[in-house]
Each structure stands twice: as C-alpha cells, then as structure tokens.
Amino acid sequence: MAKKELSAEERQERTLSILTPVVSVLLALVIGAIIVACLGKNPLQGYGAMLQGSWGDASKISKTLERSCPLIFTGLCATFAYKCGVFNLGGEGQFIMGGCATACVILGGGIEGPAGLALGLLAGIVVGGIWALIPGIMKITRGLNEMITTIMLNYIALYFMEYVYKMMYSDQGLPKTVAMPKSARLADLAGTHVGVLLAVVLGVVVWYVIFRTSFGFKIRAVGMNPVASRVNGFPVKRLVLLAFVISGAIAGLGGSVELLGRTPYRLADGFGSGFGFDGVAIALIAQLNPIAAVVVAILFGTLSTGGTMMQSVIGVPTAIMDIIRGLIIIFAVAGMAMIKLPKIRAFLTNRKQSKKTEASA
Amino acid sequence: MAENKDLTQMMMSRRQVLGLGAAGAAALTLAACGGGSSDSGSEAGSDSGAGDAEAKDSYKVAMIMSGIITDGGWDQAHYESLQRALKDHGKWEMLEPHENTADADAATAAQAYVDQDVDLIIGNGNQFASDWMEVVADAAENHPGVHFLITNTDPTAEMGDYDTLDPVETVLPDFKQTGALAGVVAGLMTQTKSIGFIGGMKLPSTLAKYSAYLAAAQKIDPSIQGQYNFEAGFTDASFGTNLAQQWINTNNVDVMWGDASAVDNGVRQALEAAGADTHFDIAQPIDIVGDDQPTVVTSTVTDWMIGQAMDEIESGSFGGGKAITADMSNGGITLGKFSDKVPADVQDKVNEYVEEIKAGTFLTDDEVSKIQDTL
Amino acid sequence: MDVFLMSLPTILKTMVMGAVPILLASLGEVFSERAGLVNIGLEGVMAIGAFVGFAIGKMTGNLWLGLVVGMLAGIAVNLLYGFCTVTLCADQVVTGMAINILAPAIALFGYNLFVGSNPANATGDQMASLAIPGLANIPFVGNAFFNQTLMGYLAFVLVPLVWYFFKNFRFGLSFRSVGENPQAAETLGINVVRVKYLACVLCGALAAAGGAFLTLCYTPIYTDGIVMGRGFIALATVIFGRWSAVGVLGASLLFGFFDGLNVALQAQFQAAPVMFFKMIPYAFTIVALLFFGSKHAGPKANGKPYFREMR
C-alpha cells in the first residue's frame, strides 16, 4: 500500500518534470507569437515555416539533427559535470580545443584516412579533457571557482583557435583552416553524419554510467553532498577531477565531431560560438538527465534551423529567436524551481490526497 | 580514391532523392500559402538550366549577412548597393534580409531562400563561400532558378572544393584601387607623416588594401610611415578607440583609414578627442561625410555591382563561377564627398591622382606587392 | 623600454577607461554576492544598460536621462533574476545564463527597431571629458585619472561609499549577514528576502550603469556584443578583490592595465601573432586568481538558495 502511494507521487513528479519544460516552450512560443504579431507579421505562418523548415522532410530533419549534434555534446558535458556538483561553464572552450586538437593532428601530422579520423577524435577527447582538467586542478588545490576559470579559459581557447586557423594551418592566408581531408571525415548517414548517432549513443552511455554504475553513484553522491561523501570514504577530490575531465572530454569530442562531420570541415571564426552556454541551459532544462538532454538539444537545434527558416519566410529580425530561446530557459528553470518549492509541493500533494479521499469516500 | 568517387556518387543519388522530397514539400507550401508569388510556379515547370533566356515578370532577391544593415560599415554598404540596384531594376523585389547570421546557421539561412525559389541570394563576404558548398550543389540540381552571389571572394582560390559553380558568381572589388584612393588622400592630408589602418580580419582584401594605401601615400611622400592592425574584429569599438589613441600618442598618427565597421567608430572617437582639426579619418565602405562626423574627410565607397548580377540573371548569362569586378571604371569604386577640412588645392590634387589611379598609371603592382611581402 | 615609456600614458588612460564599466558592474556584484546571490547574468544586464542608455540618450538628447532609464531597465531585468532565484529558489547560475541569452537579444531587437526606423539613430552622443585643472597635467597619470567624464569620476567616488556602507552601517552589516548565514539573520529579525531583492536592485542598477558607460562615454554606438565579456571579468574581479569595494577597485584597475598593455603591444608589434596579446587580460585573470583568490574568502552562503520554510 505504502509502496503504491510512493510510486504515485513519483509518477506525479515525473509528469510535472516533463510537463514543465513543455509548458515553458509553449509559453515562450506564445510570447514570441505576440511579438511577431506586433510587428504586423503572421505568427502562425511563421511557426508553420519553422516546423516545415526543421522537420518538413527527410533532408530538413537531417539538417536539424546535424545542427543539434554539437549541442548534444555540450549538453552532456554540462550534465555530467553538474551531476558531480561541478559548474563547468567551459563547454565552449573545451569544444573549441577539441576541434583544434583534431585539426592539428590531421593537418599537422598529415594523417589521412580512417587512421586520421580515429586519431583526430582521440586527440579531441584528450585535449578537451585536459582543457577541463586545468580548472579542475585549480578548484581542488586552490579552491578557485570553476565558473570563472572556465569562462576565462573559453576566451583563451577562442584566441588559440584563431592562431590555429590564421597562422598554423591557414588556407592560402584566409582566416580558416584547410578543409579536413575527405578520407578522414565522418561517414555520411541518412543525409547527415554518423556523429549524430554517436552523440545519441553517448547520451545513453552517459545515462547508464551516471545512473547504473557504482562510479556514477559516487559521482552523484559527491554532487549531492560532498561532505557526507568524504565521510563515507569516497575519494571526493579524485571524483571531482574525473568529472571535470570526463565532461571536458565529451565537449572535446563534440568539437572533433563537428569539425569532421559538418560542412565546411574547417576551423574558422565562429566555430563553436555559444554552444557551451547553450549546453548548460540544455542540461538544466533536461534536469540533468542525459537522455532528456539529447531531446532538449534537438529542440534547441530545431529552434535554430526552424527559426532561421521562419525568419526568412515571414521576414522578422533574427533576435526574436534568441528572445524565445532565452524565455524558454527562464520559464523552464523558474517552473522547475517552482514545483520544487515546499509550499507548492504541499499544495500539489494535498490536492492529490483530497482527491483520493474524495474518491474513496 | 575510387572509393571516394563511389561515395560521392552515392551521395549524389541520395541528394537527388532528398531533393525530390524537398521540391515536393516546397510545392506543397507554395500551394498552401497561395497568393503573392505566382511567378514561382512557372519557374518550377521549365527545367532547362542556364542559357534559358525566357524573361520573367518578377524576380526576388535576398541578402544574408553576419551583421546588421545598420552597422555603419560592411553590411550597410552591401544593403545600400542592393538598394541602388533595385532602383534600376523594377522587376526585382527584395525579401527581408537575414541579419545576424551565425556561421552554424549560414547554410540553413541560404536553404531557406532556396526553398522559396528566390532568384538571387547574396552572401556578404567570403565566410559564406565555405558554408554554402552543399546548399549550392543542392540548388544547382533541384532549384535551377536560384543564383548565388558571394562578395569579396575569389572563386578560383576560395571555392575550389565546390562540386559545381553553375549557379554561382562572386564580386571582387579592386582592392588596389580602393587602397590607392585612400592612400593619396592620407598622403596629402597627413602633417606628421604617419598614417594608420585598422582591419577587422586578416583577409587577402585587407592586405591588398593596406599595401596599396601605404604605397600610394609613400608615392606622395616617401617619408610617410604606416601603422596597421588586421585583427581588430568588427564589433569592439572600444578597441578601436584604444588602439588609435596609442598610435596618436606614441607614433604621431594623424590620418586613419578603417576597414572594420563598428571598430572604425571607436577610431573616430579617439581622433576627435585628439583634435578634429588635425586628426582625420577616411571612412569605408559607405560615404558618411557630414556634420556629425567631424573627423571624416572623405570616404572610399564600394558598390558591389549587384545590378550587373541582376542583368545577367535576366538575360540568362549568370553563373559559372565568374567574378564580377567592381572598380573605378564601372562605378564599383568611387571616392566620396570631401569635407570642408580638405583644402581646395588638395581636392584638386586628389582629383588628378584619381584619374591616374583609374587609368592604372599611378601605382605599379610591384610597388604594392613590395609592401605586401613585408606583412 | 623607450616605446613602453611612451606608451605608458595611453596604457594608463585605457586602464582607467576600461576599469570603469568593470568597476561599476563588480560593485553591483559585490552587493549581490554579499546577499548570497551569484549573478552570472551581469553580461546581459550590462547589454540592456548599454542599449537603453544609448537609445534614450539619443532620443531625448539628455545623456543623464539615458543613464537613469538604462539603470531602471537593468533593475527590471535583474528583478526577473531576483524573482527566479529568491522567490522561486531557482538555480542561480542557469538563471543568470538565461539572462545572458535573453537580455542581449532584447537589446538587439530594440536596436533593430530603433535604428531600423531611422538610420540616423545609429550614432549617439557622448559625455564630454572634464579635466581637473592642475591635476590633469601630472605626467603619466594626470590625463588618465583627472581627465574623465563625470560618470567616470562618479564611479570612483562610489568605491569609498560602498566600502563605508559595508564597514560602518548597521544596515550594511545586516546585509552581509544575509550572505553569511541567512537562517541566523532571519532569527535576528532581518528580512532576508527583502535584503536579497534590494541587492538585486542595486546590482541591476550598477551593472546597467557599467553597460551605459560603454555607449555614453566610451564609443557613441551600440553593437551586439558590445559588452565583450566585461560582465564575466567583473565576476572575476569580485573574487580577486575579495568582495570588498576597495579590492574590487584594485582588481578592475589591474584588469584595465592588462587590457591597456594588450592594446599597446598590438599597436607596437604589428606583425606578431596578436591573438596571444588578446589572451593577456584573460590569462592574467586566471593567474591573479591563483595567487589571490582564496576559497576561504567570500560570503559563506553565496550561491545557495534560501528556503525560508526550511529554517
């Protein structure tokens, strides 16, 4: 009896946690529609174009998934770190450094073919991990706030990438690297590249590691209560460091995949721009569930490709899509905090209980 | 290698399949939306590719840019070029330009216009050359009425990896002429014999412009020194202020020429603070001489010859990866108005040199490349 | 060395100019963090302040009115942050991140409408510099410190005021207790939620003023991305300045100095790979934090949500 009661509550919580982001998205879209209508354009036509442009046919779907792919990686990067209580805001820097490492290995080493692909991806994982290891070491030795250090490292990575594409492997002096050789690129898959599949599989793997292994249990324990974990004899510092490295490695792999999977197959200005912060938002909207993060990342990708289409078809400023994205994040975060507030919780359970008593009466 | 070929063939066929779907969907949307674009239907029917000179009643043009049309520089200049072209081309109608296009969305933005069968899609700058490879290939196959114009791009050097250049042309302004125009003005206006240049990005165009700028100034006075920065970006105006201040105070720079949109604004701020009667700015690529710009003495103006592209599309001769040249002979490059800070005798002298630059007798390529080699 | 000496006055000028927006934003963040709210959305609030200050200043021709309205806009945006984090107890980092995405988008949208309707609106007006007679002529530092806009002077005057507030006012002390131990503060009769909201108002106003400085005193234009990470730098200066007004002043000036050094190096070593110069301010911030950022400093309950019901 008691067990059944608990599962009902759990079910309610699960419903709410799925419902909140959905409502947030709808609410943000409604506000977006109002803005569009105020500009004298037809919001329904706009949203129609958005759906048509992102999910209208097979090629549109593959483009949307391709656009979502890097966001899946940075979303998983943030998810993993946050599960361990690490606020890694450096997804963008790690993503960029992953891309740089791949470019250096393939272009610098002149390695082509599957070997180049494998080594390139490996380099991305390693360097992304190292780039996250730096703030990790600073955190556990000097107690430095990783939010600040990772953001600063984002800028340093950005300028380092400039060095790579302008000075090291520039294509005839243009501010972009030489294109990755065709033989070392990720294989095509249904109009997009296998990196998308890799990202989705990674989402499942991360979910498995976090929720189904003892390592994941420790990571979660540290994230929930580092003091208690230490008392329990968990190597807290090592786990925190591992969380940094693994989350960085995920982002770094994302950078490699983006570079080897997506046109123009080059590093250039704007590579990875904004992906890190989007990843943080994705992780939180997904409530740190890796599989949900994949879904939310695809939603963000849809907003990007669909929003671009909508902009062109009805002719509204691009900033509207950013406003909608910001609103989704705010609503989702606020909404999820709201349903966790003790008062609201009590209200919800009371209602449920009173309903139950009514039913039994 | 053979494997690769197979792969591309496979990709092609896949593209065709997808393309069919896309065309079908596009037709559906058109049918659903109904009104307005009645001309697009006829286009979809005739599929005979380039050389088909059947004139249409109306054409659509769209512009895609990384900045905004009011940036006071690069994208505004493109937008104004388009406006000028539209004035002479009554059949053409402009769609809302796509501003603030992130690199990750550049291809989607183009695809959006391809889906609407826009006749001409303009990309402001060579960053679009690398992002549009797939879109162009797709459009060449499934939307033969769509044409692409990418500015400041050298098709042979920068678009070598394209499968097809059939629906593509580029615009290449004569950077040497632009630089020389700014250079003679700077050379005649500088009192301290020290001039500066800020570029947003180290592009071939930037290097060519600066080299010609300094070469022309030194032709007027060989003692003139040049300062340069090619990495200022296009948004951080405060950097422009700080850098110009540094050059004014340390290197006595008194004439600046900018190629970095918003950053140029910051430069003018520093020049004004140092004294607008002795410190001058040459604007680019739009003419902004006026009372609200006390430091600007003249502007080197670029027009990206969009009208020519429109003519070619109407006559059916557009495409094949040609580069349209924009130079002084066709009005692509001009020197703007002078402010009253430029004395009459200097204006006359500038105008003399302008004719020489136009005729190509003012600077030799060697003189320019001698400077370019040192960069 | 010679070149460096010649560059020095300009480096110092850049230092002071560059320090002001960071100083204003980080003073705001000091209020915020002293009340236990880590506001990573400074960047977005600054963008709103920069745009609204610019637009109102241009529309009315009164730059001070622009500043005030800009600050009000900053307060409005930051109250959204406050509502989410204080009342709803949402995650502070993500809420701030959402502000960083939302606020610049709103500013850009406003800019599109404002300048799109009239291209002449693209260039605004600037506050004039006021040289303090005598002091402004001191070699090296004179022009930098004593030839500023009134707004710049005001920013520096704020420093002792804020310092005095936290040190000597009863209210300042109760303010601090909210960030240290809100539960205890509440038992002492302090209205924790009200203090937190007040912190949001002050932080929003100051950060927006920092943004408005960029468009009203630095350059007469607004561009998307004009804040250029200054909000994040301000977050670092608060830690580096150990949550004190004086410390934050020092940190802002030091950051300004390294930014000035970056510009001077770019100005003189033109053929060098300048991207490494551009890294200097950010790399320096990390190094400075390594030496001066201790984990033991700072409000104890910083960043933690406060559930009143959980006392």
mmCIF file of C-alpha atoms in Angstrom, chain A residues 41 45 52-53 56-60 62-63 66-67 162 165-167 171-176 179 182-183 185 188-192 258 262-266 268-271 275 304-309 311-319, chain B residues 4 7-8 11 14 18-19 21-23 25-26 29 33 95-113 115-116 126-127 129-134 138 156-158 161 163 200-204 207 230-231 234:
data_model
loop_
_atom_site.group_PDB
_atom_site.id
_atom_site.type_symbol
_atom_site.label_atom_id
_atom_site.label_comp_id
_atom_site.label_asym_id
_atom_site.label_seq_id
_atom_site.Cartn_x
_atom_site.Cartn_y
_atom_site.Cartn_z
ATOM 1 C CA LYS A 41 3.516 39.518 -39.424
ATOM 2 C CA GLN A 45 2.660 31.293 -40.874
ATOM 3 C CA GLN A 52 8.341 22.904 -42.158
ATOM 4 C CA GLY A 53 11.918 24.176 -42.167
ATOM 5 C CA GLY A 56 9.285 19.164 -43.007
ATOM 6 C CA ASP A 57 11.070 16.420 -44.902
ATOM 7 C CA ALA A 58 13.953 13.997 -44.610
ATOM 8 C CA SER A 59 16.664 16.428 -45.616
ATOM 9 C CA LYS A 60 15.350 19.075 -43.239
ATOM 10 C CA SER A 62 18.884 15.538 -41.076
ATOM 11 C CA LYS A 63 19.978 19.191 -41.120
ATOM 12 C CA GLU A 66 23.203 17.888 -37.616
ATOM 13 C CA ARG A 67 22.685 21.320 -36.059
ATOM 14 C CA GLU A 162 42.452 31.989 -34.073
ATOM 15 C CA TYR A 165 43.266 28.850 -38.315
ATOM 16 C CA LYS A 166 45.152 32.028 -39.110
ATOM 17 C CA MET A 167 48.765 31.109 -38.515
ATOM 18 C CA ASP A 171 44.038 28.037 -46.234
ATOM 19 C CA GLN A 172 46.054 30.346 -48.505
ATOM 20 C CA GLY A 173 46.195 33.071 -45.879
ATOM 21 C CA LEU A 174 42.436 33.119 -45.439
ATOM 22 C CA PRO A 175 41.148 33.076 -41.868
ATOM 23 C CA LYS A 176 40.122 29.425 -41.983
ATOM 24 C CA ALA A 179 39.471 21.576 -45.148
ATOM 25 C CA LYS A 182 37.698 13.724 -47.328
ATOM 26 C CA SER A 183 39.074 10.372 -46.268
ATOM 27 C CA ARG A 185 35.771 12.770 -42.379
ATOM 28 C CA ASP A 188 27.539 10.023 -44.106
ATOM 29 C CA LEU A 189 24.396 8.653 -42.613
ATOM 30 C CA ALA A 190 20.922 9.401 -43.930
ATOM 31 C CA GLY A 191 21.742 12.921 -45.049
ATOM 32 C CA THR A 192 23.830 13.736 -42.046
ATOM 33 C CA GLU A 258 31.644 18.958 -35.583
ATOM 34 C CA ARG A 262 29.861 19.092 -40.828
ATOM 35 C CA THR A 263 30.417 21.436 -43.741
ATOM 36 C CA PRO A 264 32.720 23.319 -44.131
ATOM 37 C CA TYR A 265 35.012 20.822 -42.332
ATOM 38 C CA ARG A 266 37.249 23.680 -41.275
ATOM 39 C CA ALA A 268 37.079 29.378 -38.779
ATOM 40 C CA ASP A 269 35.718 32.358 -36.940
ATOM 41 C CA GLY A 270 32.512 31.403 -35.106
ATOM 42 C CA PHE A 271 33.329 27.702 -34.666
ATOM 43 C CA PHE A 275 27.495 26.150 -27.848
ATOM 44 C CA SER A 304 17.999 27.271 -34.711
ATOM 45 C CA THR A 305 17.227 25.754 -38.095
ATOM 46 C CA GLY A 306 13.477 26.325 -37.884
ATOM 47 C CA GLY A 307 13.964 29.820 -36.557
ATOM 48 C CA THR A 308 16.262 30.669 -39.429
ATOM 49 C CA MET A 309 13.630 29.423 -41.864
ATOM 50 C CA GLN A 311 12.948 34.481 -40.186
ATOM 51 C CA SER A 312 13.415 34.225 -43.932
ATOM 52 C CA VAL A 313 9.851 33.315 -44.773
ATOM 53 C CA ILE A 314 7.969 35.939 -42.794
ATOM 54 C CA GLY A 315 10.813 38.446 -42.517
ATOM 55 C CA VAL A 316 11.279 39.239 -38.850
ATOM 56 C CA PRO A 317 14.509 40.141 -37.015
ATOM 57 C CA THR A 318 16.677 37.186 -36.026
ATOM 58 C CA ALA A 319 16.793 38.472 -32.450
ATOM 59 C CA ASN B 4 35.698 8.262 -52.748
ATOM 60 C CA LEU B 7 30.859 7.693 -52.200
ATOM 61 C CA THR B 8 30.237 10.967 -53.971
ATOM 62 C CA MET B 11 25.796 10.995 -52.045
ATOM 63 C CA ARG B 14 20.805 10.394 -52.058
ATOM 64 C CA LEU B 18 16.006 14.053 -50.840
ATOM 65 C CA GLY B 19 15.830 16.859 -53.304
ATOM 66 C CA GLY B 21 11.173 15.376 -51.416
ATOM 67 C CA ALA B 22 12.251 18.946 -50.831
ATOM 68 C CA ALA B 23 10.812 20.102 -54.121
ATOM 69 C CA ALA B 25 7.359 19.884 -49.969
ATOM 70 C CA ALA B 26 8.189 23.294 -51.359
ATOM 71 C CA THR B 29 3.929 25.005 -49.122
ATOM 72 C CA CYS B 33 0.364 29.706 -48.956
ATOM 73 C CA LEU B 95 12.882 39.889 -49.303
ATOM 74 C CA GLU B 96 13.646 40.786 -45.708
ATOM 75 C CA PRO B 97 17.429 40.487 -45.327
ATOM 76 C CA HIS B 98 18.755 37.831 -42.976
ATOM 77 C CA GLU B 99 20.795 39.623 -40.342
ATOM 78 C CA ASN B 100 22.995 38.318 -37.518
ATOM 79 C CA THR B 101 23.589 35.010 -39.245
ATOM 80 C CA ALA B 102 25.758 32.766 -37.101
ATOM 81 C CA ASP B 103 28.220 30.603 -39.016
ATOM 82 C CA ALA B 104 26.450 27.492 -37.795
ATOM 83 C CA ASP B 105 23.220 28.727 -39.386
ATOM 84 C CA ALA B 106 24.653 30.224 -42.578
ATOM 85 C CA ALA B 107 23.777 27.206 -44.719
ATOM 86 C CA THR B 108 20.266 26.950 -43.300
ATOM 87 C CA ALA B 109 19.698 30.629 -43.983
ATOM 88 C CA ALA B 110 20.589 30.124 -47.632
ATOM 89 C CA GLN B 111 18.490 26.958 -47.812
ATOM 90 C CA ALA B 112 15.510 28.922 -46.539
ATOM 91 C CA TYR B 113 15.693 31.215 -49.536
ATOM 92 C CA ASP B 115 13.201 26.706 -50.728
ATOM 93 C CA GLN B 116 11.353 29.870 -51.654
ATOM 94 C CA ASN B 126 33.752 35.208 -48.185
ATOM 95 C CA GLN B 127 32.808 33.431 -44.951
ATOM 96 C CA ALA B 129 31.872 30.693 -49.546
ATOM 97 C CA SER B 130 32.865 27.844 -47.250
ATOM 98 C CA ASP B 131 29.434 27.381 -45.671
ATOM 99 C CA TRP B 132 27.372 27.184 -48.840
ATOM 100 C CA MET B 133 29.056 24.309 -50.643
ATOM 101 C CA GLU B 134 26.249 21.793 -50.050
ATOM 102 C CA ASP B 138 21.634 21.023 -53.909
ATOM 103 C CA THR B 156 39.300 30.044 -58.097
ATOM 104 C CA ALA B 157 41.138 30.283 -54.793
ATOM 105 C CA GLU B 158 38.294 30.004 -52.334
ATOM 106 C CA ASP B 161 36.095 22.356 -53.372
ATOM 107 C CA ASP B 163 31.046 20.338 -56.885
ATOM 108 C CA GLY B 200 38.749 43.634 -38.893
ATOM 109 C CA MET B 201 40.299 40.446 -40.174
ATOM 110 C CA LYS B 202 43.474 39.442 -41.955
ATOM 111 C CA LEU B 203 41.875 38.709 -45.319
ATOM 112 C CA PRO B 204 43.541 38.926 -48.716
ATOM 113 C CA LEU B 207 46.271 43.037 -47.017
ATOM 114 C CA PHE B 230 44.460 43.431 -39.169
ATOM 115 C CA GLU B 231 42.858 41.630 -36.235
ATOM 116 C CA PHE B 234 34.173 44.133 -36.436
#
